[in-house]
XYZ file of C-alpha atoms in Angstrom:
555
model
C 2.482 -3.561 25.818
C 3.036 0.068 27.141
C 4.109 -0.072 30.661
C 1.370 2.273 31.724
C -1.069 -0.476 30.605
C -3.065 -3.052 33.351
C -1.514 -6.560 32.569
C -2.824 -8.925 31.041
C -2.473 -12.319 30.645
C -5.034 -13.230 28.028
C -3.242 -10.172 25.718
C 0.028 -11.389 26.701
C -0.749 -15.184 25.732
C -1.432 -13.537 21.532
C 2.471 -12.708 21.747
C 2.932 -16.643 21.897
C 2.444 -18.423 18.525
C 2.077 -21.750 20.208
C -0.468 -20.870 22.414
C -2.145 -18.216 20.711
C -4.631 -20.232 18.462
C -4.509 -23.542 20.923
C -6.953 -24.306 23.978
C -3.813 -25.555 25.726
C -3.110 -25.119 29.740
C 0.659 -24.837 29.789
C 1.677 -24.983 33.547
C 5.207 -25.683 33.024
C 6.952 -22.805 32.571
C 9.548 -24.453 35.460
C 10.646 -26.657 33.212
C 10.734 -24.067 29.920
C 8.955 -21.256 28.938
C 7.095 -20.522 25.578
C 8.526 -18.189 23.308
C 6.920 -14.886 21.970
C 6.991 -13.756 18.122
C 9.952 -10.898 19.462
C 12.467 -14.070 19.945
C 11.126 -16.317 17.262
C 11.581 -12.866 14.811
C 15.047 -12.404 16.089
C 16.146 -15.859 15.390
C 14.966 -15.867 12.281
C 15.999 -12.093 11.335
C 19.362 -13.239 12.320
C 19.729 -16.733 10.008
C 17.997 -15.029 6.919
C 20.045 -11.659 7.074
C 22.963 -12.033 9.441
C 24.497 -15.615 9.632
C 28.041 -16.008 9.791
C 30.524 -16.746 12.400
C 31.696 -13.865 14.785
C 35.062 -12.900 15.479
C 37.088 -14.793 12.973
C 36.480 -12.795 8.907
C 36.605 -9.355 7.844
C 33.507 -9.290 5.540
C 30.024 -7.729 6.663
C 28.386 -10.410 7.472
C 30.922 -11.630 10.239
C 30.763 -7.742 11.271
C 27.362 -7.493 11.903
C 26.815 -10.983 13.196
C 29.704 -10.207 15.817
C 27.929 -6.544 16.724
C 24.622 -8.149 17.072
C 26.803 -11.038 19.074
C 28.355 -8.905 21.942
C 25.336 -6.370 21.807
C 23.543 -9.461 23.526
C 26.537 -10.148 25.926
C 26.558 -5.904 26.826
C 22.191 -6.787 27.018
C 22.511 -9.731 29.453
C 25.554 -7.329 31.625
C 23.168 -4.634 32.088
C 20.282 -7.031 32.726
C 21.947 -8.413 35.773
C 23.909 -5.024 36.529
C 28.097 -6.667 35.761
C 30.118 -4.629 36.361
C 32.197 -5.413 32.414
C 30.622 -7.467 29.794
C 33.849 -9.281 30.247
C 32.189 -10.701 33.215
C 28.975 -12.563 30.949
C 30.477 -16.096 29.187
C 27.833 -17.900 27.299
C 27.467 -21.105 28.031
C 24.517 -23.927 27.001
C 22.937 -23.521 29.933
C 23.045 -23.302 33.649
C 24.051 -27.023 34.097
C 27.007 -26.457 31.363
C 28.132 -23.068 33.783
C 28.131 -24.951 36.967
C 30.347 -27.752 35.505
C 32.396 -24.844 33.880
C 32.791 -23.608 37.578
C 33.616 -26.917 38.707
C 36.070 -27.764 37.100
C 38.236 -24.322 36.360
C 37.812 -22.759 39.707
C 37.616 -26.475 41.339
C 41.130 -27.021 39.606
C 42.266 -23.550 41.049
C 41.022 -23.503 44.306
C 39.645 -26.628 46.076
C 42.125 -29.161 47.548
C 42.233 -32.083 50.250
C 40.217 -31.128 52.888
C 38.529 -28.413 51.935
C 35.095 -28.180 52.063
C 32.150 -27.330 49.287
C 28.757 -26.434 50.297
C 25.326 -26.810 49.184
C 21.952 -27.503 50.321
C 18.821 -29.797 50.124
C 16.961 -27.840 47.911
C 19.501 -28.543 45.019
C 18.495 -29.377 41.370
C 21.206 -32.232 40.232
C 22.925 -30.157 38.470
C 23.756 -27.509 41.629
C 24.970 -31.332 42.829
C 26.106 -33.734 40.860
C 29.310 -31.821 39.364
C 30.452 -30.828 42.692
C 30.381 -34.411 44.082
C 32.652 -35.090 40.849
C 35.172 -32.610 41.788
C 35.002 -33.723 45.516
C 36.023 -36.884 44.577
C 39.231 -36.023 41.777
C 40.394 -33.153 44.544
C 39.645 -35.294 48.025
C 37.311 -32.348 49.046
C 34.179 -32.852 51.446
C 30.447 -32.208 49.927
C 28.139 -30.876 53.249
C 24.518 -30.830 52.527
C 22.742 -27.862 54.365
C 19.762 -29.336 55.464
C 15.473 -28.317 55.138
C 13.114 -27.924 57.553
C 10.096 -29.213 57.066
C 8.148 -26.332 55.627
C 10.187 -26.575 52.400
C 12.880 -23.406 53.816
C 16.596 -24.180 54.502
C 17.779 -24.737 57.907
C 19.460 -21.237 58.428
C 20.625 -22.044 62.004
C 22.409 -25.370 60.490
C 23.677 -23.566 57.739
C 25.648 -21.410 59.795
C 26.930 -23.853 61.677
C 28.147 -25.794 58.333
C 30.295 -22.956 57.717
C 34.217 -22.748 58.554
C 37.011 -21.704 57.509
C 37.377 -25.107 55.217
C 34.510 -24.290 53.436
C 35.778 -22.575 49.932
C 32.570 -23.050 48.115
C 28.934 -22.496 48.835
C 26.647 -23.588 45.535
C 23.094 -22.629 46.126
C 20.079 -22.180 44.346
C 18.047 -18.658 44.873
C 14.385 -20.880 43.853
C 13.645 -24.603 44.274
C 12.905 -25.759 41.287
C 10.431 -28.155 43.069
C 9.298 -26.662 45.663
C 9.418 -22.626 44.760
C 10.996 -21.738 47.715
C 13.284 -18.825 47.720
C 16.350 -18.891 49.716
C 17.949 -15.523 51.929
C 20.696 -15.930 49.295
C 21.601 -12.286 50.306
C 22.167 -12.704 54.169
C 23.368 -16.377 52.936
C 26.154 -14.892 50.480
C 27.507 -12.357 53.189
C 27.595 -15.270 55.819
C 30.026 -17.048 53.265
C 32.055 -14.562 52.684
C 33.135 -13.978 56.559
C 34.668 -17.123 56.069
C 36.661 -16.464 53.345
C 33.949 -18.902 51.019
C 33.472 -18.118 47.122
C 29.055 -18.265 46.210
C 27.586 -19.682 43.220
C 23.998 -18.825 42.546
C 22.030 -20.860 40.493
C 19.676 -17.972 39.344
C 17.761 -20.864 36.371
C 14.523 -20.570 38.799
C 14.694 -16.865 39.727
C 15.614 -14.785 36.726
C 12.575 -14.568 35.071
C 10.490 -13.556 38.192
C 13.146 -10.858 40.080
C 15.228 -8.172 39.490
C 18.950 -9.447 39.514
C 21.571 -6.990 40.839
C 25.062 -8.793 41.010
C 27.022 -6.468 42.523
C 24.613 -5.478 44.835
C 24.408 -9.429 46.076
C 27.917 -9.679 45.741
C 27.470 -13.056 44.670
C 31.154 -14.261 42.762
C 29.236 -16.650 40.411
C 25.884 -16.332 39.004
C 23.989 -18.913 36.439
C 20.841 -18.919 34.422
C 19.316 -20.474 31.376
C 17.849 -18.564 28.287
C 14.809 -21.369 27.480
C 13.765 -20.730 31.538
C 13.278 -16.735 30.234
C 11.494 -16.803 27.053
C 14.679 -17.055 25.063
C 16.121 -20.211 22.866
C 16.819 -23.647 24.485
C 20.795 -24.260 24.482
C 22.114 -20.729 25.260
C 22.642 -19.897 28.786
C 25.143 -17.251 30.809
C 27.611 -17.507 33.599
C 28.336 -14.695 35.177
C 31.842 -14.201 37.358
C 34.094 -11.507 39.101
C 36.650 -10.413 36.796
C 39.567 -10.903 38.809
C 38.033 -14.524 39.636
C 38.013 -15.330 35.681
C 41.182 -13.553 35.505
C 43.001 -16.302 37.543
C 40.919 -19.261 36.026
C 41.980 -21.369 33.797
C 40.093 -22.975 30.602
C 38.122 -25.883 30.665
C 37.940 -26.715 27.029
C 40.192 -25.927 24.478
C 39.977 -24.974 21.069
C 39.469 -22.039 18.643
C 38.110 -17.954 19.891
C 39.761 -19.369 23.468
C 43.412 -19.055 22.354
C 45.806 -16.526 21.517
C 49.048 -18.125 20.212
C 49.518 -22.034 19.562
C 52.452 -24.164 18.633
C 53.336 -27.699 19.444
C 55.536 -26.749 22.589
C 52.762 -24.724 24.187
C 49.174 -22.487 23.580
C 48.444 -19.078 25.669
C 44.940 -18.061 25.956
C 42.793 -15.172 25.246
C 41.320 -13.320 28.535
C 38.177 -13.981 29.919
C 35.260 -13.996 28.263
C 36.636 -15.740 25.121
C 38.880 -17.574 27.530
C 35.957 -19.876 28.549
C 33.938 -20.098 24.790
C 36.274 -22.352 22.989
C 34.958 -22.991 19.442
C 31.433 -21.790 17.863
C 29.411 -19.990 20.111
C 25.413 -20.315 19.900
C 25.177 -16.782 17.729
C 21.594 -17.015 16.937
C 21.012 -18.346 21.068
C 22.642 -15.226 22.361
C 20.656 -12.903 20.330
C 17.434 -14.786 20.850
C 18.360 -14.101 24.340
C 18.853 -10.508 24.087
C 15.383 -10.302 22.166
C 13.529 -12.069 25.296
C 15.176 -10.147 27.958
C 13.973 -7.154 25.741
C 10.568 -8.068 25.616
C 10.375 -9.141 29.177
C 11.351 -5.267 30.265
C 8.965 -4.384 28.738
C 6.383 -5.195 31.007
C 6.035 -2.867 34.431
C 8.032 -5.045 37.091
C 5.755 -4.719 39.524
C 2.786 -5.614 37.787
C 4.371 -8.498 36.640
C 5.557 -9.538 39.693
C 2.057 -8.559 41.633
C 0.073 -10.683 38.405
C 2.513 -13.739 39.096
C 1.597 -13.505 43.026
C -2.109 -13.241 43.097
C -2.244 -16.104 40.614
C 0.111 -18.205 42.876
C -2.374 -17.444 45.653
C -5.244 -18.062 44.079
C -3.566 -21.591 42.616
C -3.178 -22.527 46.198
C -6.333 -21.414 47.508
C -8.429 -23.495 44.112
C -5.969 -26.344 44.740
C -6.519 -26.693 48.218
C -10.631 -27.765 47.501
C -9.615 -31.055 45.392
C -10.237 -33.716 47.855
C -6.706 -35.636 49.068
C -4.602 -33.204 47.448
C -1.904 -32.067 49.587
C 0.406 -29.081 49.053
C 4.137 -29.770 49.100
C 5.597 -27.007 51.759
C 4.867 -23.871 52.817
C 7.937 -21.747 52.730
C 8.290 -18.272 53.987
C 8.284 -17.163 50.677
C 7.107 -19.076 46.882
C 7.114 -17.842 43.710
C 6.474 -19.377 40.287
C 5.376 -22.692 40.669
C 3.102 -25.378 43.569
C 3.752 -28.811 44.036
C 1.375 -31.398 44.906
C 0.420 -34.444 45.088
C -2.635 -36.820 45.668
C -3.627 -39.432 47.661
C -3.496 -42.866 45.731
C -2.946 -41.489 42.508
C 0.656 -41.672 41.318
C 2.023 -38.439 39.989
C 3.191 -40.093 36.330
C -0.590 -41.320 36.167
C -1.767 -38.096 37.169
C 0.648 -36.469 34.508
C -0.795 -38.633 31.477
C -4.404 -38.039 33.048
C -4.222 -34.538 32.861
C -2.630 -34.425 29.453
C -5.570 -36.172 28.033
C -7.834 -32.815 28.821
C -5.211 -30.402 27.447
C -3.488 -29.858 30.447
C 0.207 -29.457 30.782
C 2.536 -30.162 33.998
C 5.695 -31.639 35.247
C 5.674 -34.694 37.225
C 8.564 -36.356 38.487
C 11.226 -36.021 40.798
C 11.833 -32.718 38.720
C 15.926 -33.343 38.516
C 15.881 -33.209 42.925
C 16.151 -36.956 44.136
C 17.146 -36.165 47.620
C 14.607 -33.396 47.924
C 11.912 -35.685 47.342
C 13.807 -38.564 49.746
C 14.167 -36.138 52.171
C 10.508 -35.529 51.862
C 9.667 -39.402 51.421
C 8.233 -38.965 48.148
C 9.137 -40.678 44.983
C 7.873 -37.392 43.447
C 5.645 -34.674 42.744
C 3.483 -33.324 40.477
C 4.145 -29.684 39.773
C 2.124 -26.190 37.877
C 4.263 -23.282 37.440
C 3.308 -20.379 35.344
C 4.265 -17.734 33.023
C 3.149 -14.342 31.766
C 0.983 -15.707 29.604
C -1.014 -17.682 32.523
C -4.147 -16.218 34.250
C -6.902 -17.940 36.776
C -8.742 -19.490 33.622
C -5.575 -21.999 33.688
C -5.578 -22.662 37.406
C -9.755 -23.036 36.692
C -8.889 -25.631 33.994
C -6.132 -27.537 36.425
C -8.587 -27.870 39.064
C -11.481 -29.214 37.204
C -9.237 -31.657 35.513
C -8.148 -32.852 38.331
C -12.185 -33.252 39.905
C -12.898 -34.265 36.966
C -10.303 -37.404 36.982
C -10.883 -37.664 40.763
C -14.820 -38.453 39.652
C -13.260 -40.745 37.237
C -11.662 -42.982 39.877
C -14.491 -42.841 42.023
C -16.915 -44.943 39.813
C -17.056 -48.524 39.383
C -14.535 -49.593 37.180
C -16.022 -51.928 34.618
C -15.216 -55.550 33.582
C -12.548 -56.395 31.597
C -15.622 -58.267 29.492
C -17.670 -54.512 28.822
C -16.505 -52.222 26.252
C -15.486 -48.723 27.892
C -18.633 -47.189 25.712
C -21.003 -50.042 27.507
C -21.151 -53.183 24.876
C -20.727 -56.052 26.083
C -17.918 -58.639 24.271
C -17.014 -62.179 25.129
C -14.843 -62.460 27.698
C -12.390 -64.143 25.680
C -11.883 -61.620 23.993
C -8.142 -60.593 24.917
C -7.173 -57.255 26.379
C -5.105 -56.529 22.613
C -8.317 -57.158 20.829
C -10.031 -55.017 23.188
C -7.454 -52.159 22.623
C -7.361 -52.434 19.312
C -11.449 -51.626 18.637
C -10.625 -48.485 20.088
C -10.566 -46.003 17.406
C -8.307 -43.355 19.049
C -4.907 -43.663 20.716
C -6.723 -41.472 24.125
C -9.518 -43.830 24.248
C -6.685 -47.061 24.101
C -4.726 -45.253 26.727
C -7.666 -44.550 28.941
C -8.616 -48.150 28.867
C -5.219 -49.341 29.293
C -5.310 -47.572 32.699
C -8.101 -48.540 33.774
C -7.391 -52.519 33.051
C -4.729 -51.580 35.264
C -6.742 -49.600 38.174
C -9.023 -52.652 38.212
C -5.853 -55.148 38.401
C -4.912 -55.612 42.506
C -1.404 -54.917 43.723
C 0.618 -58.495 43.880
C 2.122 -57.784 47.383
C 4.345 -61.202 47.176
C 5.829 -59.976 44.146
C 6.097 -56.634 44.978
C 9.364 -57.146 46.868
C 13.356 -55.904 46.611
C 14.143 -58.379 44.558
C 12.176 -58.675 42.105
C 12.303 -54.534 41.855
C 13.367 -54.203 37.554
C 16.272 -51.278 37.474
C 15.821 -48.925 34.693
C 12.493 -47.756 35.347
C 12.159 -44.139 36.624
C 9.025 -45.732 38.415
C 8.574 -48.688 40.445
C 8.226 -52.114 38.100
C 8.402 -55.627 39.833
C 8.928 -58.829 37.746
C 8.993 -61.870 38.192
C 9.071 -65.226 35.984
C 8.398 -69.193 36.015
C 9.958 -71.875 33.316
C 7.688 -74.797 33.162
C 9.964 -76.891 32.605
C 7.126 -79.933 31.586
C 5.366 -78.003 28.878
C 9.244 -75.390 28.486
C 7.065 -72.307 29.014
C 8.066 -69.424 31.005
C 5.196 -67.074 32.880
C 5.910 -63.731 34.046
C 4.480 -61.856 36.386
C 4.696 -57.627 36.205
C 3.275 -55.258 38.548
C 4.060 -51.508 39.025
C 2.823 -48.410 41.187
C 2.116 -46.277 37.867
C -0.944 -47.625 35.894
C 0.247 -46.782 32.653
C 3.021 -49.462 33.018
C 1.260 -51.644 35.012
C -1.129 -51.625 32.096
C 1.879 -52.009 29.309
C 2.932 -54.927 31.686
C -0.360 -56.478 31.841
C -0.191 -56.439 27.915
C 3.322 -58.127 27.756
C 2.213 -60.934 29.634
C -1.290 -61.044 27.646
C 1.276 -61.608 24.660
C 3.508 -64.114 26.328
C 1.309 -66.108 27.461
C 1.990 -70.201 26.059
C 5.410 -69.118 24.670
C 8.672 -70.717 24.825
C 12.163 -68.878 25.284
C 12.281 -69.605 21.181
C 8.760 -67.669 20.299
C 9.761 -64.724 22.552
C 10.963 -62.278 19.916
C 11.301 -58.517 21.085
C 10.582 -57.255 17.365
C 7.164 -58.528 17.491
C 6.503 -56.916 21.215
C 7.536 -53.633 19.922
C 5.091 -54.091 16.882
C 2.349 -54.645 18.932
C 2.763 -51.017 21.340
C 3.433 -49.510 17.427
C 0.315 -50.894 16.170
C -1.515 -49.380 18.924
C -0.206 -46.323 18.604
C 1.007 -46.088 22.268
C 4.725 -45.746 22.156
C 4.604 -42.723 20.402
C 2.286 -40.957 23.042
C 4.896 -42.450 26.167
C 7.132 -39.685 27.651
C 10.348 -40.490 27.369
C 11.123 -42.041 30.731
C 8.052 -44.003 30.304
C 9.478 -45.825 26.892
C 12.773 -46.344 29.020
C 10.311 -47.904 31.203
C 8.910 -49.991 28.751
C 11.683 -50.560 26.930
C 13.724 -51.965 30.089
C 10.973 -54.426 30.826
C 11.163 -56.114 27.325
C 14.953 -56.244 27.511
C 14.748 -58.161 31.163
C 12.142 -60.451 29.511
C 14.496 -60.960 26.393
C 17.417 -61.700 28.879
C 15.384 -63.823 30.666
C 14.302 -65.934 27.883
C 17.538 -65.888 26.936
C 18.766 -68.163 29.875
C 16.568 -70.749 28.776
C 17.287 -71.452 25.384
């Protein structure tokens, strides 16, 4: 698209094979953006006419792989304004950088006592490695903490600061809440103390302009799936003279320069930190989305991703009980939400039914959401290939599920369509006339809706670990007629409703007849595992191991 031309969206959404022939409202660009024809066509130009491995043969393949190679690395410098391509290491991804950082310039420069700082509004991964290296080095984590609009504390955070503090990690977007952080008045405030900054940039670079030098920033991260490039390529982005005086976290081949038994000396950064095969086709895929992304006017883009933010928050704000998470001085990307009596992994599978895609979760920010007193969230962020039609399409699904909950549910005994059955008839055999997989789902849900909460065995301990929601179990051995009864209850209808199946199935059986194969046959022969999320067949999966174990006890 010329940059002279008026964006828009609905042209922009024909560069994206996956949704240019498909009714589907993708609001979870947060998580991973779609990929346009330019990156899919560069990934594929570079397997069918340049594959080989850079650095390492003389023949023309290797040559033009390795031009094409550190074209992208001299692509992603002048993206982000380095200073030296020397300065861009590839990496997998953001996570993979910050544990890169972690551990080289944790094993250079953080000791006893010192202190490394972050904030609230952390993903796990701006968290999780840095408690690691607090604990080998004896270092103290600080937490900067949020106020209660979703912004960081900036009064606290200067008061976190000292001369102890040799790190401060910090996101420049929430990745659940949007909220962007004063990471340039933040980064100078570090520095007076003498502090190193890490930016994680995963949320931020597909939305601003990113000028390293002018931020001054000593680390900066960001993921190539979260800017319409390839999944598992991602860049870090350091001083030179701080990767001068780094050493390697992994070893292996590209990262050396002479090895014998005694000892190995290493090659200078970037090759330093990229120990064996790099991700060749990644990088360029990279270069190819960074491409087509400048190609759009900046400020149109930015100005189209606004107004749609505002007008998301303006539509969402008319769904009865809906409440928006925060309301930071500035948002960009992405609004959280949630609703009143509807759990957000319900309202996840809900919406999916209508074509409707978006996150819900704790999004990878556990204390975020504690801090907040929320198990989680349910989240729509957008891309360039979103316009109002999508926000339209969000909002009546979610009236449209809303209406859903507010009619009588039916009897167990009436067919979802109306006919009546005997109400005998077990909840399996009801499943089963379904037709579809949607229609068993939606019926499995609402078994559950119509089931009450079990408040006497909804207690700590009889709470079932290895859940990502909230399952409580409980059991009975008979020991007159050697049965054992469970009972399950959970606070997202989808397992409540898998739970209310299990014990359907269980019911009369001894610890002999309980045999996990034949569970697992029955959620296959409905077709229902294959349509769980991931964490929802964890779920499910961790329920029929505790029943297993259970019956186990009593054999």
């Amino acid at each position: 698209m010329p940059k002279s031309a008026p964006f828009d969206s609905a042209r922009i959404r024909a560069d994206f094979p996956l949704l240019a022939d498909s009714d589907l409202c993708y609001l979870d660009s947060a998580a991973t953006t779609q990929k346009p024809s330019a990156v899919i066509d560069a990934l594929s130009r570079y397997y069918r006419q340049d594959n080989a491995n850079v650095h390492r043969a003389a023949h023309r393949l290797s040559r033009q792989a390795t031009e094409a190679f550190e074209q992208a690395r001299e692509r992603v410098q002048h993206f982000i304004n380095a200073a030296h391509s020397s300065e861009i290491i590839w990496t997998r991804g953001t996570t993979e950088g910050i544990n890169l950082v972690a551990h080289s310039f944790g094993q250079l420069a953080i000791t006893e006592g010192d202190e490394i700082l972050i904030s609230t509004l952390e993903h796990h991964a701006n968290i999780v490695p840095w408690q690691l290296l607090a604990q080998r080095s004896g270092a103290k984590l600080r937490v900067i903490p949020m106020l209660d609009n979703g912004d960081l504390d900036q009064e606290a955070f200067q008061s976190l600061l000292n001369p102890r503090t040799r790190l401060l990690a910090l996101t420049q977007v929430s990745n659940a809440l949007g909220s962007v952080n004063p990471i340039e008045t933040m980064i100078e405030q570090a520095h007076r103390v003498g502090a190193k900054v890490l930016i994680d940039g995963a949320q931020a670079v597909s939305h601003f302009p990113i000028d390293v030098q002018a931020l001054d920033c000593d680390f900066y991260l960001f993921s190539g799936h979260k800017l319409y490039g390839p999944t598992g390529i991602g860049v870090l982005y350091g001083k030179q003279a701080l990767l001068q005086a780094m050493p390697p976290w992994q070893g292996g081949g590209e990262m050396i320069e002479q090895v014998s038994f005694e000892s190995s000396s290493y090659q200078p950064p970037p090759f330093r930190f990229e120990a064996g095969t790099p991700n060749i086709a990644g990088a360029i895929g990279l270069a190819a989305a960074i491409d087509y992304l400048e190609g759009f006017d900046r400020g149109q883009r930015l100005n189209h991703e606004q107004q749609l933010l505002r007008y998301a928050e303006q539509r969402l704000k008319t769904v009865p009980g809906l409440q928006i998470i925060g309301n930071p001085g500035q948002r960009i990307g992405l609004v959280p939400f949630v609703i009143d009596g509807l759990h957000n992994f319900d309202l996840g599978a809900l919406l999916d039914q209508q074509g409707i895609a978006i996150r819900t979760g704790h999004h990878c920010a556990m204390p975020l959401h504690q801090r907040l007193g929320l198990d989680g969230s349910a989240r729509a962020s957008f891309g360039l290939y979103n316009h109002r039609q999508d926000v339209d399409r969000l909002v009546e699904g979610l009236l449209n599920l809303l209406a859903d909950e507010s009619t009588p549910t039916p009897d167990l005994s009436d067919q979802a369509a109306g006919e009546t059955r005997a109400t005998s008839q077990p909840l399996l055999d009801s499943l089963l006339s379904k037709p579809y997989w949607k229609t068993r789902y939606a019926l499995l849900m609402k078994a559950a809706q119509q089931q009450p909460e079990d408040p006497e065995l909804r207690l700590p301990q009889n709470l079932l670990h290895g859940c990502s929601s909230r399952v409580w179990m409980s059991h009975h051995y008979d020991i007159e007629t050697a049965e054992i009864r469970f009972r399950i209850d959970s606070d997202t209808r989808i397992i409540k409703g898998l739970g209310m199946l299990l014990i359907e199935q269980l019911q009369h059986c001894s610890p002999a007849d309980i045999d996990p194969s034949v569970l697992q046959h029955r959620f296959a022969e409905l077709q229902l595992d294959q349509h769980l999320s991931p964490s929802r067949s964890n779920g499910l999966r961790a329920i029929i191991d505790e029943i297993v174990a259970v019956a186990a006890r009593y054999r």
